[in-house]
CSV table of C-alpha atoms in Angstrom, one decimal:
chain,number,residue,atom,x,y,z
A,3,MET,CA,14.8,17.8,24.9
A,4,SER,CA,17.0,14.7,25.3
A,5,THR,CA,20.8,14.9,25.2
A,6,ILE,CA,20.9,12.9,22.0
A,7,LYS,CA,18.4,15.2,20.3
A,8,LYS,CA,20.5,18.2,21.3
A,9,ILE,CA,23.6,16.8,19.9
A,10,LEU,CA,22.0,15.6,16.6
A,11,PRO,CA,22.2,18.9,14.7
A,12,PHE,CA,25.9,19.1,15.4
A,13,LEU,CA,26.5,15.5,14.3
A,14,THR,CA,24.5,16.0,11.2
A,15,LEU,CA,26.6,19.0,10.3
A,16,ALA,CA,29.8,17.0,11.0
A,17,PHE,CA,28.7,14.2,8.7
A,18,THR,CA,27.0,16.0,5.9
A,19,PRO,CA,29.2,15.7,2.7
A,20,TRP,CA,30.7,19.0,1.7
A,21,LEU,CA,28.5,20.3,-1.2
A,22,SER,CA,30.9,22.7,-2.9
A,23,PHE,CA,33.7,20.5,-4.0
A,24,ALA,CA,36.8,22.5,-4.8
A,25,GLN,CA,38.8,19.6,-6.1
A,26,SER,CA,37.5,16.2,-4.8
A,27,THR,CA,35.4,14.2,-7.2
A,28,PRO,CA,32.0,13.0,-5.8
A,29,PRO,CA,32.2,9.3,-5.2
A,30,PRO,CA,29.9,7.0,-7.1
A,31,ALA,CA,27.0,5.2,-5.4
A,32,LEU,CA,27.9,2.1,-3.4
A,33,ASP,CA,27.4,-1.1,-5.4
A,34,GLY,CA,26.9,-3.6,-2.6
A,35,SER,CA,30.3,-5.1,-2.8
A,36,TRP,CA,31.0,-4.2,0.8
A,37,LYS,CA,29.1,-4.4,4.0
A,38,LYS,CA,29.9,-1.7,6.6
A,39,GLN,CA,29.6,-2.2,10.4
A,40,GLN,CA,30.4,0.6,12.8
A,41,LEU,CA,31.8,-0.9,16.0
A,42,ILE,CA,31.8,2.3,18.0
A,43,ASP,CA,31.3,6.0,17.3
A,44,THR,CA,33.7,7.6,19.8
A,45,PHE,CA,37.2,8.6,19.0
A,46,TRP,CA,39.9,6.5,20.7
A,47,ALA,CA,42.6,5.9,18.0
A,48,GLU,CA,43.8,6.8,14.5
A,49,GLY,CA,44.3,3.1,13.6
A,50,ALA,CA,43.0,-0.4,14.2
A,51,THR,CA,44.1,-4.0,13.8
A,52,ALA,CA,42.8,-7.5,14.0
A,53,LEU,CA,43.9,-10.7,15.7
A,54,ASP,CA,42.4,-13.8,17.3
A,55,VAL,CA,42.5,-12.6,20.9
A,56,ASN,CA,41.0,-15.6,22.6
A,57,LYS,CA,42.0,-18.4,20.2
A,58,ASP,CA,38.4,-19.3,19.3
A,59,GLY,CA,39.2,-19.3,15.6
A,60,ALA,CA,37.5,-16.0,14.9
A,61,MET,CA,39.4,-12.9,14.1
A,62,ASP,CA,38.7,-10.1,16.6
A,63,ALA,CA,39.1,-6.3,15.9
A,64,ILE,CA,41.1,-4.0,18.2
A,65,TYR,CA,40.5,-0.2,18.3
A,66,GLY,CA,41.9,2.0,21.1
A,67,PRO,CA,41.2,0.4,24.5
A,68,TYR,CA,38.7,-2.2,23.2
A,69,TRP,CA,38.8,-5.5,21.5
A,70,PHE,CA,35.6,-6.5,19.7
A,71,ALA,CA,34.8,-10.2,19.5
A,72,GLY,CA,34.4,-11.7,16.1
A,73,PRO,CA,32.6,-12.9,14.1
A,74,ASP,CA,29.8,-10.4,14.8
A,75,TYR,CA,31.8,-7.7,16.7
A,76,THR,CA,28.9,-6.7,19.0
A,77,LYS,CA,30.6,-7.6,22.2
A,78,ARG,CA,33.6,-5.8,23.5
A,79,ALA,CA,36.1,-6.0,26.3
A,80,LEU,CA,38.8,-3.7,27.7
A,81,VAL,CA,42.5,-3.9,26.9
A,82,TYR,CA,43.5,-0.8,28.9
A,83,PRO,CA,41.4,1.7,30.8
A,84,ASP,CA,39.0,3.8,28.9
A,85,THR,CA,38.9,6.8,31.2
A,86,THR,CA,39.4,9.7,28.8
A,87,ARG,CA,36.4,12.0,28.6
A,88,THR,CA,35.7,15.0,26.4
A,89,LYS,CA,33.2,17.9,26.7
A,90,ALA,CA,30.8,18.3,23.8
A,91,LYS,CA,28.8,21.5,23.3
A,92,LEU,CA,25.0,21.2,22.9
A,93,GLU,CA,22.7,23.3,20.8
A,94,ASP,CA,21.7,25.4,23.8
A,95,GLY,CA,25.3,26.2,24.7
A,96,SER,CA,25.6,23.8,27.5
A,97,GLU,CA,28.0,20.9,27.6
A,98,VAL,CA,27.8,17.2,28.0
A,99,GLU,CA,30.6,14.7,28.7
A,100,ILE,CA,31.2,12.0,26.1
A,101,GLU,CA,33.6,9.1,26.1
A,102,GLY,CA,37.0,9.3,24.3
A,103,PHE,CA,38.9,12.1,22.7
A,104,ALA,CA,37.7,15.2,20.9
A,105,GLY,CA,36.6,14.3,17.4
A,106,ALA,CA,33.5,14.0,15.2
A,107,LYS,CA,31.2,13.3,18.1
A,108,SER,CA,32.3,16.3,20.0
A,109,VAL,CA,32.4,18.4,16.8
A,110,THR,CA,35.8,19.6,17.9
A,111,ASN,CA,39.3,18.5,16.9
A,112,GLY,CA,41.6,16.6,19.2
A,113,TYR,CA,44.3,13.9,19.1
A,114,SER,CA,44.4,10.5,20.8
A,115,ASP,CA,47.3,8.8,22.5
A,116,ASN,CA,46.9,5.9,20.1
A,117,PHE,CA,48.0,6.6,16.5
A,118,LEU,CA,48.8,3.2,14.9
A,119,ASN,CA,48.4,-0.4,15.8
A,120,ALA,CA,49.9,-3.8,15.0
A,121,ALA,CA,49.5,-7.4,16.2
A,122,CYS,CA,52.4,-9.7,17.1
A,123,ASP,CA,53.3,-12.4,19.6
A,124,VAL,CA,56.0,-10.4,21.3
A,125,ASN,CA,56.9,-12.7,24.2
A,126,GLY,CA,56.6,-15.9,22.2
A,127,ASP,CA,53.9,-17.5,24.4
A,128,GLY,CA,51.7,-18.4,21.5
A,129,TRP,CA,49.2,-15.6,22.1
A,130,THR,CA,49.1,-12.6,19.9
A,131,ASP,CA,49.8,-9.3,21.6
A,132,TYR,CA,48.7,-5.7,20.8
A,133,ILE,CA,51.2,-3.0,19.8
A,134,VAL,CA,50.3,0.6,20.1
A,135,MET,CA,52.4,3.4,18.5
A,136,GLY,CA,51.3,6.4,20.4
A,137,PHE,CA,51.1,10.1,19.6
A,138,PRO,CA,54.1,11.1,17.5
A,139,GLY,CA,57.2,11.5,19.6
A,140,LYS,CA,55.8,9.4,22.5
A,141,GLU,CA,56.3,5.8,23.4
A,142,THR,CA,55.4,2.6,21.6
A,143,LEU,CA,53.7,0.2,23.9
A,144,TRP,CA,52.8,-3.4,23.8
A,145,TYR,CA,50.0,-5.0,25.7
A,146,GLU,CA,50.4,-8.6,26.7
A,147,ASN,CA,47.6,-10.9,25.8
A,148,PRO,CA,46.1,-12.3,29.0
A,149,GLN,CA,45.7,-15.8,27.5
A,150,GLY,CA,42.0,-16.0,27.8
A,151,LYS,CA,41.8,-14.5,31.3
A,152,GLU,CA,39.5,-11.6,32.1
A,153,GLY,CA,40.9,-8.2,33.1
A,154,LEU,CA,43.2,-5.6,31.7
A,155,TRP,CA,46.2,-6.5,29.6
A,156,LYS,CA,49.6,-5.9,31.1
A,157,LYS,CA,51.3,-2.8,29.6
A,158,HIS,CA,55.0,-2.8,28.5
A,159,ILE,CA,57.0,0.2,27.2
A,160,ALA,CA,58.7,-1.1,24.0
A,161,PHE,CA,60.4,2.1,22.7
A,162,ASP,CA,60.6,5.5,24.3
A,163,VAL,CA,60.5,7.9,21.3
A,164,THR,CA,58.7,6.9,18.1
A,165,ASP,CA,58.8,9.7,15.6
A,166,SER,CA,57.0,9.9,12.2
A,167,GLU,CA,53.3,9.9,11.5
A,168,SER,CA,53.3,6.6,9.7
A,169,PRO,CA,55.7,4.2,11.4
A,170,MET,CA,55.5,0.6,10.3
A,171,PHE,CA,55.8,-2.8,12.0
A,172,VAL,CA,57.7,-4.9,9.3
A,173,ASP,CA,60.7,-7.1,9.0
A,174,ILE,CA,63.7,-5.0,8.0
A,175,ASP,CA,66.7,-7.1,9.0
A,176,GLY,CA,65.5,-10.4,7.5
A,177,ASP,CA,65.2,-12.4,10.7
A,178,SER,CA,61.5,-13.2,10.0
A,179,GLN,CA,60.5,-11.0,13.0
A,180,PRO,CA,58.8,-7.6,12.6
A,181,ASP,CA,60.6,-4.5,13.6
A,182,LEU,CA,59.4,-1.0,14.4
A,183,LEU,CA,60.4,1.2,11.5
A,184,CYS,CA,60.3,4.9,12.4
A,185,MET,CA,62.4,8.0,13.1
A,186,SER,CA,63.7,8.8,16.5
A,187,ASP,CA,65.6,11.9,17.8
A,188,GLY,CA,66.3,13.1,14.3
A,189,HIS,CA,67.5,9.7,13.0
A,190,LEU,CA,65.9,7.2,10.7
A,191,GLY,CA,66.1,3.6,11.8
A,192,TYR,CA,64.3,0.6,13.3
A,193,ALA,CA,63.8,-1.0,16.7
A,194,THR,CA,64.0,-4.7,17.3
A,195,PHE,CA,62.6,-6.8,20.2
A,196,ASP,CA,64.0,-9.9,21.9
A,197,PRO,CA,61.3,-12.6,22.4
A,198,LYS,CA,63.6,-14.3,24.9
A,199,ASN,CA,63.7,-11.0,27.0
A,200,PRO,CA,60.3,-9.5,26.1
A,201,GLU,CA,60.2,-7.0,29.0
A,202,ALA,CA,63.4,-5.3,27.9
A,203,LYS,CA,63.3,-2.1,25.8
A,204,TRP,CA,63.6,-2.6,22.1
A,205,LYS,CA,67.0,-2.1,20.6
A,206,TRP,CA,67.4,0.9,18.3
A,207,ASN,CA,69.2,0.4,15.0
A,208,MET,CA,70.2,3.8,13.6
A,209,ILE,CA,70.7,4.0,9.8
A,210,SER,CA,71.0,7.7,9.2
A,211,PRO,CA,72.9,10.6,10.7
A,212,LYS,CA,70.9,13.2,12.6
A,213,LEU,CA,68.8,15.1,10.0
A,214,ALA,CA,65.6,17.1,9.9
A,215,PHE,CA,63.4,14.1,10.8
A,216,GLN,CA,61.0,15.0,13.6
A,217,ARG,CA,57.9,13.7,15.3
A,218,PHE,CA,55.5,14.8,12.6
A,219,THR,CA,57.6,13.8,9.6
A,220,HIS,CA,55.5,12.2,6.9
A,221,GLY,CA,56.4,9.3,4.6
A,222,ILE,CA,58.3,6.2,5.6
A,223,GLY,CA,58.5,2.8,4.0
A,224,PHE,CA,60.5,-0.3,3.1
A,225,GLY,CA,61.3,-2.7,0.3
A,226,ASP,CA,64.2,-4.1,-1.8
A,227,VAL,CA,64.8,-1.1,-4.1
A,228,ASN,CA,68.0,-2.4,-5.7
A,229,ASP,CA,66.9,-6.0,-5.9
A,230,ASP,CA,69.8,-7.4,-3.8
A,231,GLY,CA,67.6,-9.5,-1.5
A,232,LYS,CA,67.7,-7.0,1.4
A,233,MET,CA,65.2,-4.5,2.7
A,234,ASP,CA,66.0,-0.9,2.1
A,235,ILE,CA,64.2,2.0,3.8
A,236,LEU,CA,62.3,4.8,2.1
A,237,GLU,CA,61.4,8.3,3.1
A,238,ALA,CA,60.2,11.3,1.1
A,239,THR,CA,63.7,12.5,0.1
A,240,GLY,CA,65.2,9.2,-1.0
A,241,TRP,CA,66.0,5.6,-0.1
A,242,TRP,CA,68.6,4.2,2.2
A,243,GLU,CA,70.5,1.1,1.0
A,244,GLN,CA,70.9,-1.7,3.5
A,245,PRO,CA,74.6,-2.8,3.6
A,246,GLN,CA,75.6,-6.4,2.9
A,247,VAL,CA,76.5,-6.8,6.5
A,248,LEU,CA,74.5,-5.3,9.4
A,249,ASP,CA,77.3,-4.4,11.7
A,250,GLY,CA,75.9,-1.2,13.1
A,251,LYS,CA,79.0,0.8,12.4
A,252,GLY,CA,77.7,3.6,10.3
A,253,PRO,CA,74.8,5.1,8.4
A,254,TRP,CA,73.4,3.3,5.4
A,255,LYS,CA,74.1,4.8,1.9
A,256,LYS,CA,71.4,7.3,0.9
A,257,HIS,CA,70.2,7.6,-2.7
A,258,ASP,CA,68.4,10.9,-3.2
A,259,ALA,CA,65.0,10.8,-4.8
A,260,ALA,CA,61.9,12.9,-4.9
A,261,PHE,CA,59.0,10.8,-3.6
A,262,GLY,CA,56.6,13.6,-3.0
A,263,LYS,CA,56.2,16.1,-0.1
A,264,GLY,CA,55.8,13.4,2.5
A,265,GLY,CA,52.9,10.9,2.4
A,266,ALA,CA,52.0,7.9,4.3
A,267,GLN,CA,53.3,4.3,4.4
A,268,MET,CA,55.6,3.7,1.3
A,269,TYR,CA,56.2,0.4,-0.5
A,270,VAL,CA,58.4,-1.2,-3.1
A,271,TYR,CA,56.7,-3.4,-5.7
A,272,ASP,CA,57.3,-4.3,-9.3
A,273,VAL,CA,54.1,-2.7,-10.6
A,274,ASN,CA,54.5,-3.2,-14.3
A,275,ALA,CA,56.4,-6.6,-14.1
A,276,ASP,CA,59.4,-5.4,-15.9
A,277,GLY,CA,61.8,-6.9,-13.3
A,278,LYS,CA,62.6,-3.5,-11.7
A,279,PRO,CA,61.2,-2.5,-8.3
A,280,ASP,CA,58.9,0.5,-8.3
A,281,VAL,CA,57.8,2.7,-5.4
A,282,ILE,CA,54.2,3.3,-4.3
A,283,THR,CA,53.4,6.3,-2.2
A,284,SER,CA,51.0,9.1,-1.5
A,285,LEU,CA,52.4,12.5,-2.5
A,286,ALA,CA,51.2,14.5,0.5
A,287,ALA,CA,49.5,13.0,3.6
A,288,HIS,CA,47.5,16.3,4.1
A,289,GLY,CA,47.2,17.1,0.4
A,290,TYR,CA,46.4,15.1,-2.7
A,291,GLY,CA,47.8,12.4,-4.9
A,292,LEU,CA,48.6,8.7,-5.0
A,293,ALA,CA,51.3,7.5,-7.3
A,294,TRP,CA,53.7,4.8,-8.3
A,295,MET,CA,57.2,5.7,-9.4
A,296,GLU,CA,59.3,3.9,-11.9
A,297,PRO,CA,63.1,4.0,-12.0
A,298,ALA,CA,64.4,5.9,-15.0
A,299,VAL,CA,67.7,7.1,-16.3
A,300,ASP,CA,67.3,10.6,-14.8
A,301,GLY,CA,65.6,9.6,-11.6
A,302,TRP,CA,62.1,8.3,-11.0
A,303,LYS,CA,59.2,8.6,-13.5
A,304,GLN,CA,55.9,9.4,-11.7
A,305,HIS,CA,52.6,7.7,-12.7
A,306,LEU,CA,49.8,9.5,-11.0
A,307,ILE,CA,46.9,7.3,-9.9
A,308,THR,CA,44.7,9.8,-8.1
A,309,GLY,CA,45.0,13.4,-9.0
A,310,THR,CA,46.1,16.6,-7.5
A,311,PRO,CA,44.8,20.2,-8.1
A,312,GLU,CA,47.6,20.6,-10.6
A,313,GLU,CA,47.4,17.3,-12.5
A,314,ALA,CA,44.7,14.8,-13.2
A,315,GLY,CA,45.5,11.2,-12.3
A,316,GLU,CA,44.8,8.2,-14.6
A,317,THR,CA,41.7,7.2,-12.7
A,318,GLY,CA,40.1,10.7,-12.8
A,319,ILE,CA,39.6,10.5,-9.1
A,320,ILE,CA,40.7,13.2,-6.6
A,321,PHE,CA,40.4,13.2,-2.9
A,322,SER,CA,42.5,14.8,-0.2
A,323,GLN,CA,44.5,13.5,2.8
A,324,PRO,CA,45.6,10.0,1.7
A,325,HIS,CA,47.3,9.4,5.1
A,326,ALA,CA,47.4,5.6,5.2
A,327,ILE,CA,48.1,3.0,2.5
A,328,GLU,CA,48.1,-0.8,2.5
A,329,LEU,CA,49.0,-3.2,-0.3
A,330,ALA,CA,47.0,-6.4,-0.6
A,331,ASP,CA,45.7,-8.9,-3.2
A,332,MET,CA,42.1,-7.8,-3.2
A,333,ASN,CA,40.8,-10.1,-5.9
A,334,GLY,CA,42.9,-13.2,-5.7
A,335,ASP,CA,44.8,-12.6,-9.0
A,336,GLY,CA,48.2,-12.8,-7.4
A,337,MET,CA,49.0,-9.1,-7.8
A,338,LEU,CA,49.1,-6.6,-5.0
A,339,ASP,CA,46.5,-3.8,-5.2
A,340,ILE,CA,46.4,-0.5,-3.3
A,341,VAL,CA,44.0,0.3,-0.5
A,342,THR,CA,43.8,3.8,0.8
A,343,GLY,CA,41.3,6.6,1.4
A,344,LYS,CA,40.8,10.0,3.0
A,345,ARG,CA,41.9,10.5,6.6
A,346,PHE,CA,38.9,12.0,8.4
A,347,TRP,CA,39.6,15.3,10.1
A,348,ALA,CA,43.4,15.1,10.3
A,349,HIS,CA,43.3,18.7,11.7
A,350,GLY,CA,39.6,19.0,12.3
A,351,LYS,CA,36.7,20.3,10.3
A,352,GLY,CA,38.5,23.5,9.3
A,353,GLY,CA,42.0,22.3,8.6
A,354,ASP,CA,43.7,20.9,5.5
A,355,PRO,CA,42.1,20.8,2.0
A,356,GLU,CA,38.5,19.8,2.0
A,357,PRO,CA,38.3,18.3,5.4
A,358,ASN,CA,34.5,17.7,5.1
A,359,ALA,CA,34.4,16.1,1.7
A,360,PRO,CA,33.1,12.5,1.7
A,361,ALA,CA,35.3,10.3,3.9
A,362,VAL,CA,36.1,7.7,1.2
A,363,VAL,CA,37.8,4.4,1.2
A,364,TRP,CA,39.0,3.0,-2.1
A,365,TRP,CA,40.9,0.0,-3.5
A,366,PHE,CA,42.8,0.3,-6.8
A,367,GLU,CA,43.0,-2.9,-8.8
A,368,LEU,CA,46.3,-3.4,-10.6
A,369,LYS,CA,46.0,-4.3,-14.3
A,370,ARG,CA,49.0,-5.3,-16.5
A,371,ASP,CA,48.9,-5.4,-20.3
A,372,SER,CA,51.9,-5.9,-22.6
A,373,GLY,CA,54.4,-4.3,-20.2
A,374,ALA,CA,52.1,-1.5,-19.2
A,375,ALA,CA,50.4,-1.1,-15.8
A,376,SER,CA,47.2,0.7,-14.8
A,377,TYR,CA,44.8,0.9,-11.9
A,378,VAL,CA,41.1,0.5,-11.8
A,379,PRO,CA,39.3,2.2,-8.9
A,380,HIS,CA,36.7,0.4,-6.7
A,381,LEU,CA,34.8,2.3,-4.0
A,382,ILE,CA,34.6,0.5,-0.7
A,383,ASP,CA,32.8,3.2,1.3
A,384,ASN,CA,32.0,6.9,1.1
A,385,ASP,CA,31.2,7.7,4.7
A,386,SER,CA,33.9,6.4,7.1
A,387,GLY,CA,37.4,7.3,5.9
A,388,ILE,CA,40.7,6.2,7.2
A,389,GLY,CA,43.1,7.3,10.0
A,390,CYS,CA,46.9,7.0,10.1
A,391,GLN,CA,46.8,3.2,9.7
A,392,PHE,CA,44.3,0.4,9.0
A,393,THR,CA,44.3,-3.3,8.6
A,394,VAL,CA,43.4,-5.5,5.6
A,395,THR,CA,42.9,-9.2,6.5
A,396,ASP,CA,40.3,-11.9,6.1
A,397,LEU,CA,38.1,-11.4,9.2
A,398,ASN,CA,35.3,-13.9,8.6
A,399,GLY,CA,37.2,-16.8,7.0
A,400,ASP,CA,35.6,-16.5,3.5
A,401,LYS,CA,39.0,-16.1,1.9
A,402,LYS,CA,38.2,-12.5,0.9
A,403,PRO,CA,40.1,-9.5,2.3
A,404,ASP,CA,38.2,-7.3,4.8
A,405,ILE,CA,39.2,-4.0,6.3
A,406,VAL,CA,39.3,-2.6,9.9
A,407,VAL,CA,39.5,1.2,10.2
A,408,GLY,CA,39.9,3.5,13.1
A,409,ASN,CA,39.7,7.3,13.1
A,410,LYS,CA,38.0,10.3,14.6
A,411,ARG,CA,34.6,8.9,13.8
A,412,GLY,CA,35.2,5.7,15.7
A,413,ALA,CA,35.9,2.2,14.3
A,414,PHE,CA,34.5,0.4,11.3
A,415,VAL,CA,34.6,-3.1,9.8
A,416,HIS,CA,34.2,-3.4,6.0
A,417,LEU,CA,33.3,-6.9,5.0
A,418,ARG,CA,33.8,-8.0,1.4
A,419,GLN,CA,30.6,-9.5,0.0
């Protein structure tokens, strides 16, 4: 029997939707609105990003050590060495070596050294570079675009200790340059880079005293909560107000709030157009629930979009492990919609609620009516899922948003039709 035939029963088991749903709602049939392309089926990273690597005008996808050339994504090249190998057990009890880390293909659980990705021209040479936020508590790296030359990309250590399971690469200090938003050594803060000295370590800007933040802390985000024109920072227990002057002389002021148990990326957006910023977050990265929270006299009023075992959401949809969120205008109406889904096998096939339920990806369309807001669900896919981060961007130049996903099943491109 061939190696592939021996592994097939295990792969079939791994990818068969869980038939006894405890909480999750079965997804509807796909309606042809999206075309899925799997770029690779081995596990290298929990995130993926997109950039025009070679300046040919086509957006390329990056997942783990590879970049996949657009617009067809059938050719790939290395960014850094792909030397990791994993043992997979066969039906007869023997083992075979497969590429990448332990995941769906090995039918065992493991973790990669590449958790989240971003794209940015760090050294200001006009070529977009690749940022890798590694395993929680480890380094953030950036790989220097070789400007069209063949070979591996030069590796640089950007920041030594990046804590949190959902750090973000966003502009916090208002200088039009993205910063690394994360926790580090028990503190909340952000790291900035100097494009004039790109090989230097990034500068840490601490905004909190040392608290209970650690490498696996869930939930972090940004936005102008108090509408003063400055970016504030969010985490599960509240929001931290950016001072009028960034002098680095003390922690920012914290405003306590209950934003769930610790979700994924968090955002500030005026959902119902009442002129007051709201907060969008998942309630528990390894549990259930997607919500937007409206400022109220006695705190924050929760509007549940997808449900939990204790409470139904407005859409009637329930799925577990909403471990990554993006905001994007998915239909061109000028309003930001929510894109999220189920992280596939965050802790393997036996960990967390319903790890083997369908690996869904959804977008939730924002609707406004006479001061009220609601969300309409649209299924993107029911058999790929998300990781800790994904990217929404126009890949093929048709002015429609597409999605690049990376997780323990490999990498996928979802093209809007």
